[in-house]
Coordinates of N, CA and C in Angstrom, one line a residue:
X1 N -44.0 -5.7 54.4 CA -43.6 -4.2 54.0 C -44.8 -3.5 55.2
X2 N -44.2 -2.4 56.2 CA -45.3 -2.0 56.3 C -45.0 -0.8 54.9
X3 N -46.4 0.3 54.9 CA -46.3 1.2 53.3 C -45.4 2.9 54.5
X4 N -45.6 2.4 55.7 CA -44.0 4.1 56.8 C -43.1 4.0 55.9
X5 N -42.9 2.7 56.7 CA -41.1 1.6 56.2 C -41.3 2.4 54.5
X6 N -41.5 1.8 53.8 CA -41.5 2.0 52.1 C -41.6 3.5 52.7
X7 N -42.4 3.9 52.6 CA -42.8 5.5 52.5 C -41.4 5.8 52.8
X8 N -41.0 6.2 54.4 CA -40.1 6.8 54.5 C -38.6 5.9 53.7
X9 N -38.5 4.6 52.9 CA -37.3 4.9 53.0 C -37.0 5.9 50.9
X10 N -38.2 5.5 50.3 CA -38.8 6.5 48.8 C -38.1 7.6 49.7
X11 N -38.5 8.4 50.5 CA -38.4 9.6 50.9 C -36.2 9.7 51.5
X12 N -36.3 9.4 51.5 CA -35.0 9.1 52.5 C -33.9 8.7 50.8
X13 N -34.4 8.0 50.5 CA -33.3 8.0 49.1 C -33.7 8.9 47.8
X14 N -34.8 9.6 47.9 CA -34.6 10.9 46.8 C -34.1 12.2 47.8
X15 N -33.7 12.1 48.9 CA -33.1 13.0 49.8 C -31.4 12.8 49.6
X16 N -31.2 11.3 48.9 CA -29.8 11.0 49.5 C -29.1 12.0 47.6
X17 N -30.8 11.4 47.2 CA -30.4 12.0 45.5 C -29.9 12.8 45.1
X18 N -30.9 13.4 45.6 CA -30.5 15.1 46.2 C -29.4 15.8 46.7
X19 N -28.9 14.8 47.7 CA -27.7 15.3 48.5 C -26.4 15.1 47.3
X20 N -26.3 13.8 47.0 CA -26.1 13.5 46.2 C -25.0 13.9 44.7
X21 N -25.8 14.8 44.1 CA -26.1 15.7 42.8 C -25.7 17.3 43.7
X22 N -25.9 17.1 44.3 CA -25.0 18.7 45.5 C -23.9 18.4 45.4
X23 N -23.6 17.4 45.8 CA -22.6 17.0 46.2 C -20.9 17.1 45.1
X24 N -21.9 16.1 44.1 CA -21.4 16.0 43.1 C -21.0 17.5 41.9
X25 N -21.8 18.4 41.7 CA -21.7 20.4 41.7 C -20.9 20.7 42.2
X26 N -20.3 20.1 43.8 CA -19.2 21.3 44.7 C -18.0 20.3 43.8
X27 N -17.6 18.6 44.0 CA -17.0 18.6 43.3 C -16.5 18.9 42.0
X28 N -17.2 19.6 41.8 CA -16.7 19.9 40.4 C -16.3 20.7 40.6
X29 N -17.3 22.1 41.2 CA -16.6 23.1 41.3 C -14.3 23.5 42.0
X30 N -14.7 22.6 42.9 CA -13.5 22.0 43.1 C -12.4 22.2 42.9
X31 N -13.0 21.7 41.6 CA -11.8 20.6 40.8 C -11.6 22.1 39.6
X32 N -12.6 22.6 39.2 CA -11.8 24.1 38.3 C -11.4 25.2 39.6
X33 N -11.7 25.2 40.3 CA -10.4 26.1 41.3 C -9.3 25.1 41.1
X34 N -9.2 24.3 41.4 CA -7.8 23.5 42.0 C -7.4 23.8 40.6
X35 N -8.0 23.3 39.3 CA -7.0 23.6 37.8 C -6.5 25.5 37.9
X36 N -7.6 26.4 38.5 CA -7.1 27.2 38.2 C -5.8 27.4 38.9
X37 N -5.9 27.5 40.2 CA -5.3 27.4 41.0 C -3.3 26.9 40.6
X38 N -4.4 25.7 40.2 CA -2.2 25.7 39.5 C -2.3 26.2 38.5
X39 N -3.1 27.1 37.3 CA -2.5 27.8 36.6 C -2.0 29.1 36.6
X40 N -2.8 29.4 38.1 CA -1.3 31.1 38.2 C -0.2 30.6 38.5
X41 N -1.0 29.1 40.0 CA 0.9 29.3 40.3 C 2.0 28.8 39.9
X42 N 1.6 28.5 38.2 CA 2.1 28.3 36.6 C 3.1 29.2 36.0
X43 N 1.5 29.8 36.3 CA 2.1 31.8 35.6 C 3.3 32.5 36.7
X44 N 3.3 32.3 38.0 CA 3.6 32.9 39.0 C 5.1 32.7 38.9
X45 N 5.4 31.4 38.6 CA 6.9 31.0 38.2 C 7.3 31.4 37.1
X46 N 6.6 31.5 35.8 CA 7.5 32.2 34.9 C 7.2 33.8 34.5
X47 N 6.2 34.3 35.0 CA 6.3 35.9 35.5 C 7.6 36.5 34.4
X48 N 8.8 36.7 35.7 CA 9.5 36.9 35.5 C 11.1 37.4 34.5
X49 N 10.5 35.6 33.9 CA 11.5 35.3 32.4 C 10.5 35.7 31.2
X50 N 9.3 35.8 31.1 CA 8.5 35.9 30.2 C 8.7 36.7 29.4
X51 N 9.0 36.6 28.1 CA 9.5 38.7 27.1 C 8.0 38.7 26.4
X52 N 6.2 37.9 27.0 CA 5.5 38.7 27.1 C 4.5 38.3 27.7
X53 N 5.1 39.6 29.1 CA 4.1 39.6 29.8 C 2.3 39.7 29.8
X54 N 2.7 40.6 29.6 CA 0.8 41.0 28.8 C 0.2 39.8 28.6
X55 N 0.9 38.9 27.5 CA -0.3 37.7 27.1 C -0.4 36.9 28.2
X56 N 1.0 36.3 29.3 CA 0.4 35.7 30.5 C 0.0 35.7 32.2
X57 N -0.4 37.8 31.9 CA -1.3 38.4 32.7 C -2.7 38.4 32.4
X58 N -3.0 38.2 30.5 CA -3.6 38.0 30.5 C -4.8 36.6 30.7
X59 N -3.4 36.0 30.8 CA -4.1 34.6 30.9 C -4.3 34.7 32.2
X60 N -3.7 34.3 33.3 CA -3.5 35.0 34.8 C -5.3 35.2 35.0
X61 N -4.9 36.8 34.0 CA -6.8 37.0 34.9 C -7.9 35.8 34.1
X62 N -7.8 35.1 32.9 CA -8.3 34.9 32.8 C -9.0 33.4 33.7
X63 N -7.7 32.9 33.8 CA -7.7 32.0 34.7 C -8.8 32.6 36.3
X64 N -8.5 33.2 37.1 CA -8.9 34.1 37.4 C -9.9 34.3 37.3
X65 N -10.6 34.7 36.0 CA -12.4 34.9 36.6 C -12.7 33.7 36.1
X66 N -12.4 32.4 36.3 CA -13.0 31.1 36.2 C -12.8 30.8 36.9
X67 N -11.9 30.6 38.0 CA -12.2 30.0 39.6 C -13.1 30.6 39.9
X68 N -13.6 32.1 39.9 CA -14.5 33.0 41.0 C -15.2 32.8 40.0
X69 N -15.7 32.4 39.0 CA -16.9 32.5 38.2 C -16.9 33.9 38.0
X70 N -17.0 34.7 37.3 CA -17.2 36.0 37.3 C -17.3 35.9 35.2
X71 N -18.3 36.3 34.4 CA -18.0 37.4 33.1 C -17.1 38.0 32.7
X72 N -17.2 39.0 33.3 CA -16.1 39.6 33.5 C -15.2 40.7 34.3
X73 N -14.0 40.6 33.9 CA -12.8 41.2 34.3 C -11.9 42.5 33.3
X74 N -10.8 43.1 34.5 CA -10.4 44.1 34.1 C -8.7 43.3 34.8
X75 N -7.9 44.2 34.1 CA -7.0 44.4 34.8 C -6.5 45.9 34.2
X76 N -5.9 47.0 35.4 CA -5.3 48.7 35.3 C -4.2 48.2 35.3
X77 N -3.4 49.4 35.0 CA -1.9 50.3 35.4 C -2.3 51.0 35.7
X78 N -1.6 51.8 37.1 CA -1.7 53.7 36.9 C -0.1 54.1 36.1
X79 N -0.8 55.5 35.7 CA -0.2 56.3 34.7 C 0.7 57.0 35.8
X80 N 1.6 57.2 36.7 CA 1.9 57.9 37.2 C 2.1 59.6 37.5
X81 N 2.7 59.8 36.1 CA 2.1 61.3 36.2 C 1.0 61.6 36.4
X82 N 0.0 60.9 35.4 CA -1.3 61.6 35.6 C -2.4 61.2 37.0
X83 N -2.5 60.3 37.6 CA -2.7 59.2 39.0 C -4.1 58.6 38.0
X84 N -3.9 58.9 36.4 CA -4.7 57.5 36.0 C -4.4 55.9 36.1
X85 N -5.3 55.2 36.2 CA -5.8 53.6 35.6 C -6.5 53.4 34.7
X86 N -5.8 53.0 33.9 CA -5.4 52.2 32.4 C -6.0 51.4 32.3
X87 N -7.5 51.2 31.7 CA -7.7 49.7 31.6 C -6.3 48.2 30.1
X88 N -6.2 48.0 30.7 CA -4.4 47.1 29.9 C -5.5 46.0 29.2
X89 N -6.4 44.8 30.7 CA -6.7 44.1 30.1 C -7.9 43.7 30.7
X90 N -8.6 43.4 29.5 CA -10.7 43.1 29.9 C -10.6 42.1 29.2
X91 N -11.5 41.4 30.4 CA -12.0 40.3 29.4 C -14.6 40.6 29.8
X92 N -15.2 40.5 28.9 CA -16.3 40.7 29.0 C -16.8 41.5 27.9
X93 N -18.5 41.6 28.5 CA -18.7 42.7 27.9 C -18.2 44.4 27.2
X94 N -17.5 44.5 28.1 CA -17.5 46.1 27.8 C -15.6 45.9 27.2
X95 N -14.9 44.6 26.2 CA -14.0 44.8 26.6 C -13.3 45.7 25.6
X96 N -14.4 46.0 24.6 CA -14.5 46.8 23.5 C -13.9 48.3 23.5
X97 N -14.7 48.6 24.6 CA -15.3 50.2 24.9 C -14.1 50.7 26.2
X98 N -13.5 48.6 27.3 CA -13.1 49.7 28.5 C -11.2 49.8 27.6
X99 N -10.5 49.4 26.8 CA -9.4 48.6 26.9 C -8.4 50.3 26.1
X100 N -7.4 50.3 27.3 CA -6.8 52.1 26.6 C -7.4 52.5 27.3
X101 N -9.0 52.9 27.9 CA -9.3 54.2 28.8 C -8.6 54.3 29.7
X102 N -9.1 55.9 30.3 CA -8.4 56.1 31.6 C -9.9 56.5 32.3
X103 N -9.4 56.2 33.9 CA -9.6 56.6 34.9 C -9.1 56.8 36.0
X104 N -9.9 58.3 36.1 CA -8.9 59.6 36.9 C -9.4 59.3 38.3
X105 N -8.4 57.8 39.3 CA -8.8 58.2 40.0 C -8.4 59.1 41.8
X106 N -6.8 59.4 41.3 CA -6.4 61.3 42.1 C -5.8 61.4 41.6
X107 N -5.1 62.4 42.3 CA -4.1 63.0 41.6 C -3.2 62.4 42.3
X108 N -1.8 63.3 41.0 CA -0.9 62.6 41.2 C -0.1 63.3 42.4
X109 N -0.4 63.9 43.2 CA 0.6 64.4 44.4 C 0.2 63.4 45.3
X110 N -1.5 62.9 44.9 CA -2.2 62.8 46.6 C -1.6 61.6 46.4
X111 N -0.8 60.5 45.5 CA -1.3 59.4 45.8 C 0.3 58.8 46.6
X112 N -0.1 57.4 46.8 CA 0.6 56.7 48.9 C 2.1 56.5 48.1
X113 N 3.2 56.9 49.0 CA 4.6 57.0 48.8 C 5.0 55.1 47.6
X114 N 4.7 53.8 48.3 CA 3.9 53.3 47.2 C 3.7 53.2 45.6
X115 N 2.7 53.6 45.6 CA 2.6 53.8 44.3 C 4.0 54.5 43.7
X116 N 3.8 55.6 44.0 CA 4.9 56.7 43.5 C 6.0 55.8 42.5
X117 N 6.4 54.7 43.8 CA 7.4 53.9 43.6 C 7.5 52.6 43.4
X118 N 6.4 51.9 42.9 CA 5.9 50.5 41.8 C 6.7 50.5 41.2
X119 N 7.1 49.5 40.8 CA 7.9 49.0 39.5 C 9.7 49.7 39.6
X120 N 9.7 50.2 40.5 CA 11.6 50.9 40.7 C 12.2 50.1 41.4

């Protein structure tokens, strides 16, 4: 066999192996996305009947972080009387420092009507 043909076949084999590895990584990522989305779908169906909604929301936050591949995430609630966001659920490096911490985003009178009536 011609050495050029052998060299071409070796290079093509190496390229295909690299491409295969990249595709395997993408497949694993897609599997994680699908698993996470399935968990979020399951949680969304249970949220109305849940006695401990914070536990379910905490799991949703964690699942969402897994889907997007981030290390830190939080869920905040709006205190309508003060216009402050309260860090309710936190995952990551600042978890202990942020849980319960308040952050003033706007004055209460500047809140849009949709925020003032949320949850009612």
